């Protein structure tokens, strides 16, 4: 089966972000960008399915600026077969991305779409669910285990109370949670090989998708800062503070 | 236009986060309807009818809704949504699973994890692990929203007397089925509802050592949480995780033990009223958000703290 893996280029998870002084957004110029960590887990899962003989081809897709090609190359170096860049400099919101992905699914015919459960920039946690809805496919969100069967996939999900297991008819959408796997580092030979793998570039218009945002961001602000606290000398001093100053015990 | 709130429940009881979602709805408008989709959920519907501020409860009782599979529940919500200006759910694992599916079927944006209502079409929500707060305005006819429970004081669970109306189900979509679940059993308070939370990180070194934190938690009547590092290392189950993509907590007192304080962890607890950090590394970033920091070996400090608290409480 073919597996489609959408990946997003985001500010690296180690970067301490800065809100722009004019309140229009977050500073992304000259900031280290990487693949969304949850998408890395999705790529890894697809590669493992291929290594296990369960997946025949892995197509990675990114919707974003030209620089998102780097993100696709990272996925190709991890073991994906080819890439598609849906090139746009506009802000891409989850519904628009889901519509782009739906168009690509119809074109490429994958049996499984695996993507990260959420991007660490907008923290939306929507795209997988939206794509499944638009396709009329079942969804296995927040997956910590994915086991393909005959015409089905069994997904163990991380839920508030623990774990839940569901069986989905294929084709299906799965969104990766943290503990699905530990993504590999691409080896140097694989990074070199990835440079020769094909990446197609298309425009959203060519797919017949309107990517205009539905939400307008009026303002981006810093959250209220916590006041710096104090260090206490020992346990007795801590208990005294909690009891007599903070009055929480 | 009325507001539809989707109840989070387990067919036996209403989950507390539903009350926070109702509270957010009250900031948007006044005519609030609560949807209970489940199987054998009559009791939940009766509890829902008592929630202050709710004017009507819609009960969809159908075998297809027993496990709240989004493939089955979303068409029900979509059918009902046309009569509403807003559809809200708590940002629980269920709400997060369902709301975007509903939104896409309605061809509207979803607005995740709101922490503030500015006006009926404008909301605040955290982005970048809570390191920035975005104010977003929706132009869609129906706003589909998930609500961060810790940002809204819960509506009263009693005092209301809404009518319960039965709505017919939309059946089983036939594409998904429930296989099973493993829920963590605990006598302690639920993590997101607890007044005090004691959390452990990589510094705990093993799952066995979490017993130290459990003893401290039991002295305080607290819940036990963990950082991602502790969950990834297998010390405790996934549902203990506090952070950007785990649980969001805002208790009166949060005690972080052996947690360095990665921004992804801080995102889940920095709205706690009082934060205590115990860590042997005095440079640990957790001390930058802690009201009270104790630089100490946790294996000595935690039992000592438990003993001291035993004395004063």
Coordinates of C-alpha atoms in Angstrom, one line a residue:
Chain A
X1 CA 0.0 0.0 0.0
X2 CA 1.0 3.6 -0.6
X3 CA 1.5 5.8 2.4
X4 CA 1.2 9.6 2.3
X5 CA 2.9 11.6 5.0
X6 CA 2.3 15.3 5.3
X7 CA 5.1 17.2 7.0
X8 CA 5.2 20.8 8.2
X9 CA 8.2 23.2 8.5
X10 CA 8.1 24.9 11.9
X11 CA 10.3 26.9 14.2
X12 CA 12.7 24.3 15.8
X13 CA 11.4 23.0 19.1
X14 CA 14.5 24.2 21.0
X15 CA 14.1 27.8 19.9
X16 CA 12.8 30.2 22.5
X17 CA 10.4 32.2 20.3
X18 CA 10.0 36.0 20.4
X19 CA 6.7 37.8 19.8
X20 CA 7.2 40.6 17.2
X21 CA 7.1 44.1 18.7
X22 CA 4.2 45.2 16.5
X23 CA 2.1 42.3 17.8
X24 CA 1.5 40.8 14.3
X25 CA 3.1 37.4 15.0
X26 CA 6.1 35.5 16.1
X27 CA 9.6 36.3 14.8
X28 CA 10.6 33.7 12.2
X29 CA 13.3 35.5 10.3
X30 CA 16.8 34.1 11.0
X31 CA 15.3 31.4 13.3
X32 CA 16.2 27.8 13.0
X33 CA 13.4 25.8 11.3
X34 CA 12.9 22.1 11.4
X35 CA 10.4 19.4 10.7
X36 CA 7.5 19.4 13.2
X37 CA 8.6 16.8 15.7
X38 CA 5.3 14.9 15.5
X39 CA 5.6 14.7 11.7
X40 CA 9.1 13.2 12.1
X41 CA 7.4 10.5 14.2
X42 CA 4.9 10.0 11.3
X43 CA 7.7 9.7 8.7
X44 CA 9.5 7.2 10.9
X45 CA 6.3 5.1 11.3
X46 CA 5.8 5.1 7.5
X47 CA 9.5 4.0 6.9
X48 CA 9.1 1.2 9.5
X49 CA 6.0 0.0 7.7
X50 CA 7.9 0.0 4.4
X51 CA 10.9 -1.9 6.1
X52 CA 8.4 -4.4 7.4
X53 CA 7.1 -5.0 3.9
X54 CA 3.7 -3.5 4.7
X55 CA 4.1 -0.2 2.7
X56 CA 5.1 -0.1 -0.9
X57 CA 5.8 3.6 -1.4
X58 CA 6.1 6.6 0.9
X59 CA 5.1 10.0 -0.5
X60 CA 5.9 13.1 1.7
X61 CA 4.0 16.3 1.2
X62 CA 4.5 19.8 2.6
X63 CA 2.3 22.8 2.1
X64 CA 4.3 26.0 2.5
X65 CA 7.1 28.2 1.2
X66 CA 9.9 27.1 -1.1
X67 CA 12.1 26.5 1.9
X68 CA 9.8 23.6 2.9
X69 CA 11.8 21.6 0.4
X70 CA 14.4 21.2 3.1
X71 CA 11.8 19.6 5.3
X72 CA 10.9 17.3 2.5
X73 CA 14.6 16.4 2.0
X74 CA 14.8 15.5 5.6
X75 CA 11.9 13.1 5.2
X76 CA 13.5 11.7 2.0
X77 CA 16.7 11.1 3.9
X78 CA 14.8 9.2 6.6
X79 CA 13.5 6.9 3.9
X80 CA 10.5 8.4 2.1
X81 CA 10.5 7.8 -1.7
X82 CA 9.4 11.1 -3.2
X83 CA 8.1 14.5 -2.2
X84 CA 5.5 16.9 -3.3
X85 CA 5.8 20.6 -2.3
X86 CA 2.5 22.5 -2.5
X87 CA 4.1 25.9 -2.8
X88 CA 2.5 28.9 -1.2
X89 CA 3.8 31.9 0.8
X90 CA 0.3 32.5 2.3
X91 CA -0.6 31.6 5.9
X92 CA -1.8 28.0 5.8
X93 CA -4.6 27.1 8.2
X94 CA -5.6 23.5 9.0
X95 CA -8.8 23.5 6.9
X96 CA -6.9 24.8 3.8
X97 CA -4.1 22.2 4.3
X98 CA -6.7 19.4 4.8
X99 CA -8.3 20.4 1.4
X100 CA -4.9 20.4 -0.3
X101 CA -4.2 17.0 1.1
X102 CA -7.6 15.7 0.1
X103 CA -6.8 16.7 -3.5
X104 CA -3.4 15.0 -3.4
X105 CA -5.0 11.9 -1.8
X106 CA -7.4 11.7 -4.7
X107 CA -4.5 12.1 -7.2
X108 CA -2.0 9.7 -5.5
X109 CA -4.4 7.0 -4.1
X110 CA -2.7 6.2 -0.8
X111 CA -4.3 3.6 1.6
X112 CA -2.9 5.3 4.7
X113 CA -2.2 8.9 5.6
X114 CA 0.1 9.3 8.7
X115 CA 0.8 12.8 10.0
X116 CA 1.7 14.4 13.3
X117 CA -1.1 15.0 15.8
X118 CA -0.3 18.7 16.1
X119 CA 2.2 21.2 14.8
X120 CA 4.2 22.9 17.6
X121 CA 3.8 26.4 16.1
X122 CA 0.0 26.9 16.0
X123 CA -0.7 24.0 18.3
X124 CA -4.0 23.4 16.5
X125 CA -4.3 19.6 16.5
X126 CA -6.8 19.7 13.6
X127 CA -5.4 18.7 10.2
X128 CA -5.6 14.9 10.5
X129 CA -9.2 15.0 11.8
X130 CA -10.2 17.5 9.1
X131 CA -8.6 15.4 6.3
X132 CA -10.4 12.3 7.5
X133 CA -13.7 14.2 7.6
X134 CA -13.3 15.5 4.1
X135 CA -12.4 12.1 2.7
X136 CA -15.1 10.3 4.7
X137 CA -12.3 8.1 6.2
X138 CA -11.9 6.9 9.8
X139 CA -9.3 8.5 12.0
X140 CA -6.9 7.1 14.5
X141 CA -5.7 10.2 16.4
X142 CA -2.9 10.4 19.0
X143 CA -1.6 7.0 18.0
X144 CA 1.0 5.2 20.2
X145 CA 0.7 1.9 18.2
X146 CA -0.3 1.2 14.6
X147 CA -0.8 -2.3 13.4
X148 CA -2.0 -2.8 9.8
X149 CA -4.2 -5.9 9.1
X150 CA -6.2 -7.2 6.2
X151 CA -8.1 -4.2 5.0
X152 CA -8.0 -2.7 8.4
X153 CA -5.5 -0.9 10.7
X154 CA -5.6 -1.3 14.5
X155 CA -4.6 1.9 16.3
X156 CA -3.9 2.3 20.0
X157 CA -4.6 5.9 21.1
X158 CA -3.3 8.0 24.0
X159 CA -6.5 9.4 25.7
X160 CA -7.0 11.3 28.9
X161 CA -7.6 8.3 31.0
X162 CA -5.0 6.0 29.5
X163 CA -5.1 4.0 26.3
X164 CA -7.9 3.2 23.8
X165 CA -7.7 0.7 20.9
X166 CA -9.8 1.1 17.8
X167 CA -10.0 -0.8 14.5
X168 CA -10.4 1.3 11.4
X169 CA -11.3 0.2 7.9
X170 CA -8.7 1.2 5.3
X171 CA -8.2 3.7 3.8
X172 CA -7.7 5.7 7.0
X173 CA -5.9 8.7 8.6
X174 CA -3.6 8.2 11.6
X175 CA -2.1 11.0 13.7
X176 CA 1.1 10.3 15.5
X177 CA 1.6 10.9 19.2
X178 CA 5.0 11.1 21.0
X179 CA 5.3 7.5 21.9
X180 CA 4.6 5.9 18.6
X181 CA 8.3 5.5 17.9
X182 CA 11.7 7.2 18.2
X183 CA 12.6 8.8 14.8
X184 CA 16.0 7.9 13.4
X185 CA 18.7 10.3 12.4
X186 CA 19.3 10.2 8.7
X187 CA 22.8 8.8 7.9
X188 CA 25.1 10.7 5.7
X189 CA 24.8 8.2 2.7
X190 CA 21.0 8.5 3.0
X191 CA 21.2 12.3 3.1
X192 CA 23.3 12.1 -0.1
X193 CA 20.8 9.7 -1.7
X194 CA 17.9 11.9 -0.7
X195 CA 19.3 14.7 -2.9
X196 CA 18.5 12.6 -6.0
X197 CA 15.0 11.7 -5.0
X198 CA 12.3 13.6 -6.9
X199 CA 10.3 16.5 -5.4
X200 CA 7.4 17.8 -7.5
X201 CA 6.2 21.4 -7.0
X202 CA 2.6 22.3 -7.5
X203 CA 0.5 25.4 -6.7
X204 CA -2.7 25.1 -4.6
X205 CA -4.6 26.7 -7.5
X206 CA -3.5 23.8 -9.7
X207 CA -5.2 21.5 -7.2
X208 CA -8.4 23.6 -7.3
X209 CA -8.1 24.5 -3.7
X210 CA -8.8 27.9 -2.1
X211 CA -6.3 28.3 0.7
X212 CA -7.6 31.6 1.9
X213 CA -7.5 31.7 5.7
X214 CA -10.8 31.6 7.6
X215 CA -9.4 33.1 10.8
X216 CA -7.9 36.5 11.0
X217 CA -5.2 36.9 13.6
X218 CA -5.8 40.3 15.2
X219 CA -3.0 40.3 17.6
X220 CA -0.2 38.1 19.0
X221 CA 1.0 39.0 22.5
X222 CA 3.3 37.7 25.1
X223 CA 1.7 35.8 27.9
X224 CA 1.7 37.2 31.4
X225 CA 5.1 36.6 33.0
X226 CA 5.5 34.9 36.3
X227 CA 7.4 36.8 38.9
X228 CA 10.7 35.4 39.8
X229 CA 10.5 33.4 43.0
X230 CA 12.9 32.7 45.8
X231 CA 15.2 29.8 46.7
X232 CA 14.6 28.3 50.1
X233 CA 17.3 26.9 52.3
X234 CA 15.8 23.6 53.4
X235 CA 12.6 21.6 53.7
X236 CA 11.5 23.3 56.9
X237 CA 11.8 26.7 55.3
X238 CA 9.7 25.5 52.3
X239 CA 7.0 24.2 54.5
X240 CA 6.9 27.4 56.4
X241 CA 6.6 29.5 53.2
X242 CA 3.8 27.2 51.8
X243 CA 1.9 27.4 55.1
X244 CA 2.4 31.0 56.2
X245 CA 3.1 33.0 53.0
X246 CA 1.4 31.2 50.1
X247 CA -1.2 29.6 52.4
X248 CA -1.7 26.6 50.1
X249 CA -1.3 23.8 52.6
Chain B
X1 CA -28.2 32.2 18.1
X2 CA -28.0 29.4 20.6
X3 CA -24.8 27.7 21.5
X4 CA -24.3 24.0 21.4
X5 CA -21.9 22.4 23.9
X6 CA -20.9 18.8 23.4
X7 CA -20.8 17.0 26.8
X8 CA -17.8 14.9 27.6
X9 CA -18.9 11.9 29.6
X10 CA -18.4 8.1 30.0
X11 CA -22.1 7.2 29.7
X12 CA -22.2 7.2 33.6
X13 CA -21.1 10.7 34.6
X14 CA -20.4 14.1 33.1
X15 CA -16.7 14.9 32.9
X16 CA -15.9 18.0 34.9
X17 CA -14.3 19.8 31.9
X18 CA -17.8 20.0 30.4
X19 CA -18.6 22.6 33.1
X20 CA -15.7 24.7 32.0
X21 CA -16.9 24.5 28.4
X22 CA -20.3 25.7 29.6
X23 CA -18.6 28.5 31.4
X24 CA -16.9 29.6 28.2
X25 CA -20.3 29.4 26.4
X26 CA -21.8 31.7 29.0
X27 CA -19.2 34.3 28.0
X28 CA -20.4 34.1 24.4
X29 CA -24.2 34.1 24.9
X30 CA -27.0 32.9 27.0
X31 CA -29.0 30.2 25.3
X32 CA -26.9 27.2 25.9
X33 CA -27.8 23.6 24.9
X34 CA -25.9 20.6 26.0
X35 CA -25.6 17.6 23.7
X36 CA -25.2 14.2 25.4
X37 CA -24.4 11.5 22.8
X38 CA -23.9 8.1 24.2
X39 CA -25.5 4.8 25.1
X40 CA -27.4 4.3 28.3
X41 CA -26.6 7.9 29.1
X42 CA -29.9 8.9 30.5
X43 CA -28.2 9.6 33.9
X44 CA -25.7 11.9 32.2
X45 CA -28.5 13.8 30.5
X46 CA -30.2 14.3 33.9
X47 CA -27.0 15.6 35.4
X48 CA -26.5 17.8 32.4
X49 CA -30.0 19.3 32.9
X50 CA -28.9 20.5 36.4
X51 CA -25.9 22.4 35.1
X52 CA -26.4 26.1 35.8
X53 CA -26.9 28.1 32.6
X54 CA -28.0 25.2 30.4
X55 CA -31.5 25.8 28.9
X56 CA -31.9 22.5 27.0
X57 CA -30.3 19.1 27.0
X58 CA -30.3 17.0 23.8
X59 CA -29.9 13.3 24.4
X60 CA -28.9 11.1 21.5
X61 CA -28.9 7.6 22.9
X62 CA -27.7 5.0 20.4
X63 CA -25.4 2.0 20.4
X64 CA -23.3 3.8 17.7
X65 CA -22.4 6.4 20.3
X66 CA -21.3 4.1 23.1
X67 CA -17.6 4.7 22.6
X68 CA -18.0 8.2 21.1
X69 CA -16.3 7.2 17.9
X70 CA -15.9 10.5 16.0
X71 CA -16.9 8.8 12.7
X72 CA -20.3 8.2 14.2
X73 CA -20.7 11.3 16.4
X74 CA -19.6 13.9 13.9
X75 CA -22.5 13.4 11.5
X76 CA -24.9 13.8 14.5
X77 CA -23.3 17.1 15.6
X78 CA -23.2 18.4 12.0
X79 CA -26.9 17.7 11.6
X80 CA -27.7 19.7 14.7
X81 CA -25.1 22.4 14.2
X82 CA -27.0 24.2 11.4
X83 CA -29.3 25.7 14.0
X84 CA -26.5 27.1 16.1
X85 CA -23.9 30.0 15.9
X86 CA -21.3 28.1 18.0
X87 CA -20.4 24.5 18.7
X88 CA -18.2 24.1 21.8
X89 CA -16.4 21.1 23.3
X90 CA -13.9 20.9 26.1
X91 CA -10.3 20.5 24.9
X92 CA -10.1 16.9 26.2
X93 CA -8.8 14.0 24.2
X94 CA -12.4 13.5 23.0
X95 CA -13.1 17.1 22.2
X96 CA -9.9 17.4 20.3
X97 CA -10.7 14.3 18.4
X98 CA -14.2 15.3 17.4
X99 CA -14.3 19.1 16.9
X100 CA -12.0 19.4 13.9
X101 CA -13.9 16.6 12.2
X102 CA -17.2 18.5 12.8
X103 CA -15.7 21.7 11.6
X104 CA -14.4 20.3 8.3
X105 CA -17.7 18.7 7.5
X106 CA -19.3 22.1 8.1
X107 CA -16.6 23.7 5.9
X108 CA -15.6 26.1 8.8
X109 CA -12.4 26.7 10.7
X110 CA -11.9 25.1 14.1
X111 CA -10.6 27.2 16.9
X112 CA -8.6 25.1 19.3
X113 CA -8.0 25.4 23.0
X114 CA -9.4 28.9 23.6
X115 CA -8.4 30.6 26.8
X116 CA -10.4 33.7 26.4
X117 CA -13.6 35.1 24.8
X118 CA -13.2 38.6 23.5
X119 CA -16.5 38.8 21.7
X120 CA -18.8 36.2 20.1
X121 CA -16.5 35.9 17.0
X122 CA -13.1 36.7 18.6
X123 CA -11.1 34.5 20.9
X124 CA -7.7 34.1 22.6
X125 CA -5.7 31.0 22.3
X126 CA -2.2 30.0 23.1
X127 CA 0.3 29.2 20.4
X128 CA 3.9 28.1 20.5
X129 CA 3.4 26.1 23.7
X130 CA 1.8 29.0 25.4
X131 CA 4.8 31.3 24.7
X132 CA 2.5 33.6 22.7
X133 CA -1.2 34.3 22.9
X134 CA -3.1 34.9 19.6
X135 CA -6.3 36.8 19.3
X136 CA -8.2 35.3 16.4
X137 CA -11.4 36.4 14.7
X138 CA -13.7 34.0 12.8
X139 CA -15.7 35.0 9.7
X140 CA -17.5 31.6 9.6
X141 CA -21.3 31.3 10.2
X142 CA -20.7 28.5 12.8
X143 CA -17.8 28.7 15.1
X144 CA -16.4 25.3 16.2
X145 CA -14.4 25.7 19.3
X146 CA -12.5 23.6 21.9
X147 CA -12.1 25.2 25.4
X148 CA -9.1 24.9 27.6
X149 CA -10.7 24.0 30.9
X150 CA -8.2 25.7 33.2
X151 CA -8.9 29.1 31.6
X152 CA -12.6 29.2 32.6
X153 CA -14.0 28.8 36.1
X154 CA -16.4 25.8 36.0
X155 CA -20.2 26.5 35.8
X156 CA -22.1 25.2 38.8
X157 CA -23.0 21.5 38.4
X158 CA -26.4 22.2 40.1
X159 CA -29.0 24.9 40.1
X160 CA -30.3 24.5 36.6
X161 CA -33.5 22.7 35.5
X162 CA -33.3 22.3 31.7
X163 CA -35.6 20.1 29.7
X164 CA -34.2 16.9 28.2
X165 CA -35.1 16.4 24.6
X166 CA -34.4 13.2 22.7
X167 CA -32.8 13.5 19.3
X168 CA -32.6 10.5 16.9
X169 CA -29.2 9.1 16.1
X170 CA -27.5 9.0 12.7
X171 CA -26.4 5.4 13.0
X172 CA -23.1 3.7 12.6
X173 CA -20.9 5.0 9.8
X174 CA -19.4 1.4 9.6
X175 CA -15.8 2.4 9.2
X176 CA -14.5 2.1 12.8
X177 CA -15.0 0.0 15.9
X178 CA -13.9 0.1 19.5
X179 CA -11.6 -2.8 20.5
X180 CA -10.7 -2.0 24.1
X181 CA -9.2 0.4 26.6
X182 CA -6.8 0.3 29.4
X183 CA -7.6 3.1 31.9
X184 CA -5.2 4.0 34.7
X185 CA -6.9 3.2 38.0
X186 CA -6.1 5.6 40.8
X187 CA -7.6 6.5 44.2
X188 CA -6.1 10.0 43.9
X189 CA -7.8 13.0 42.4
X190 CA -7.9 13.4 38.6
X191 CA -4.9 15.3 37.4
X192 CA -6.7 18.1 35.7
X193 CA -9.1 18.6 38.6
X194 CA -6.7 18.3 41.6
X195 CA -6.0 21.3 43.8
X196 CA -2.5 20.1 44.4
X197 CA -0.3 18.2 41.8
X198 CA 3.0 16.5 42.6
X199 CA 4.9 15.8 39.3
X200 CA 8.1 13.9 38.7
X201 CA 10.6 14.0 35.9
X202 CA 13.7 12.3 34.6
X203 CA 15.4 12.9 38.0
X204 CA 13.1 10.3 39.6
X205 CA 15.4 7.7 37.8
X206 CA 12.8 4.9 37.9
X207 CA 9.1 4.1 38.1
X208 CA 9.7 2.5 41.5
X209 CA 10.9 5.8 42.9
X210 CA 7.6 7.4 42.0
X211 CA 6.4 5.8 45.3
X212 CA 8.2 8.7 47.0
X213 CA 6.0 11.1 45.1
X214 CA 2.9 9.1 45.7
X215 CA 3.5 9.2 49.5
X216 CA 3.9 13.0 49.3
X217 CA 0.8 13.2 47.2
X218 CA -1.3 11.2 49.6
X219 CA -0.2 13.4 52.5
X220 CA -1.5 16.4 50.5
X221 CA -4.5 14.8 48.8
X222 CA -2.8 15.6 45.6
X223 CA -2.7 14.0 42.1
X224 CA 0.5 12.7 40.6
X225 CA 1.8 13.9 37.2
X226 CA 5.0 13.6 35.2
X227 CA 7.1 15.3 32.6
X228 CA 7.4 13.8 29.1
X229 CA 10.9 12.5 30.0
X230 CA 9.5 10.4 32.8
X231 CA 6.7 9.0 30.6
X232 CA 9.0 8.3 27.7
X233 CA 11.3 6.5 30.0
X234 CA 8.4 4.2 31.0
X235 CA 8.4 5.3 34.7
X236 CA 4.6 6.1 34.6
X237 CA 1.7 5.8 32.0
X238 CA 1.1 8.3 29.3
X239 CA -1.9 9.9 31.0
X240 CA 0.4 11.3 33.7
X241 CA 2.0 13.6 31.2
X242 CA 1.7 17.4 31.9
X243 CA 2.8 19.6 29.0
X244 CA 2.2 21.2 25.6
X245 CA 0.7 18.1 24.2
X246 CA -0.2 16.3 27.4
X247 CA -2.5 17.6 30.1
X248 CA -2.9 21.2 31.0
X249 CA -3.1 21.8 34.7
X250 CA -3.5 24.9 36.9
X251 CA -3.8 23.8 40.5
X252 CA -3.4 25.9 43.6
X253 CA 0.0 24.2 44.2
X254 CA 2.2 22.4 41.7
X255 CA 5.3 20.6 43.1
X256 CA 7.8 19.8 40.4
X257 CA 10.3 17.2 41.5
X258 CA 13.4 16.3 39.4
X259 CA 11.9 18.2 36.4
X260 CA 14.3 20.4 34.5
X261 CA 11.6 22.6 33.1
X262 CA 11.6 22.3 29.3
X263 CA 9.3 24.9 27.7
X264 CA 7.0 22.0 26.6
X265 CA 6.5 21.0 30.2
X266 CA 6.1 24.6 31.4
X267 CA 3.3 25.0 28.8
X268 CA 1.2 22.5 30.8
X269 CA 1.6 24.0 34.3
X270 CA 2.8 27.6 34.3
X271 CA -0.7 28.8 35.1
X272 CA -0.6 27.1 38.5
X273 CA -1.1 29.4 41.4
X274 CA 2.0 28.4 43.4
X275 CA 4.9 26.5 41.9
X276 CA 7.5 24.6 44.0
X277 CA 10.5 23.1 42.3
X278 CA 12.9 20.6 43.9
X279 CA 15.9 19.9 41.8
X280 CA 19.6 19.3 42.5
X281 CA 20.7 21.4 39.5
X282 CA 20.4 25.0 40.6
X283 CA 20.6 26.1 37.0
X284 CA 17.5 24.1 36.0
X285 CA 15.0 26.3 34.0
X286 CA 12.2 25.2 36.3
X287 CA 13.5 27.6 38.9
X288 CA 12.7 30.5 36.6
X289 CA 9.0 29.9 37.0
X290 CA 9.0 28.5 40.6
X291 CA 7.7 30.6 43.4
X292 CA 9.8 28.5 45.8
X293 CA 12.8 26.6 44.7
X294 CA 14.7 24.1 46.8
X295 CA 18.1 23.0 45.5
X296 CA 18.4 19.6 47.0
X297 CA 18.7 15.8 46.4
X298 CA 15.1 14.8 45.8
X299 CA 15.7 11.4 47.4
X300 CA 16.4 13.1 50.7
X301 CA 14.2 16.2 50.3
X302 CA 10.9 14.5 49.3
X303 CA 10.7 12.0 52.3
X304 CA 11.7 14.9 54.5
X305 CA 8.9 17.1 53.0
X306 CA 6.4 14.3 53.4
X307 CA 7.3 13.9 57.1
X308 CA 7.2 17.7 57.8
X309 CA 3.8 18.0 56.1
X310 CA 2.5 15.0 58.1
X311 CA 3.3 17.1 61.2
X312 CA 1.7 20.4 60.2
X313 CA -1.4 19.1 58.5

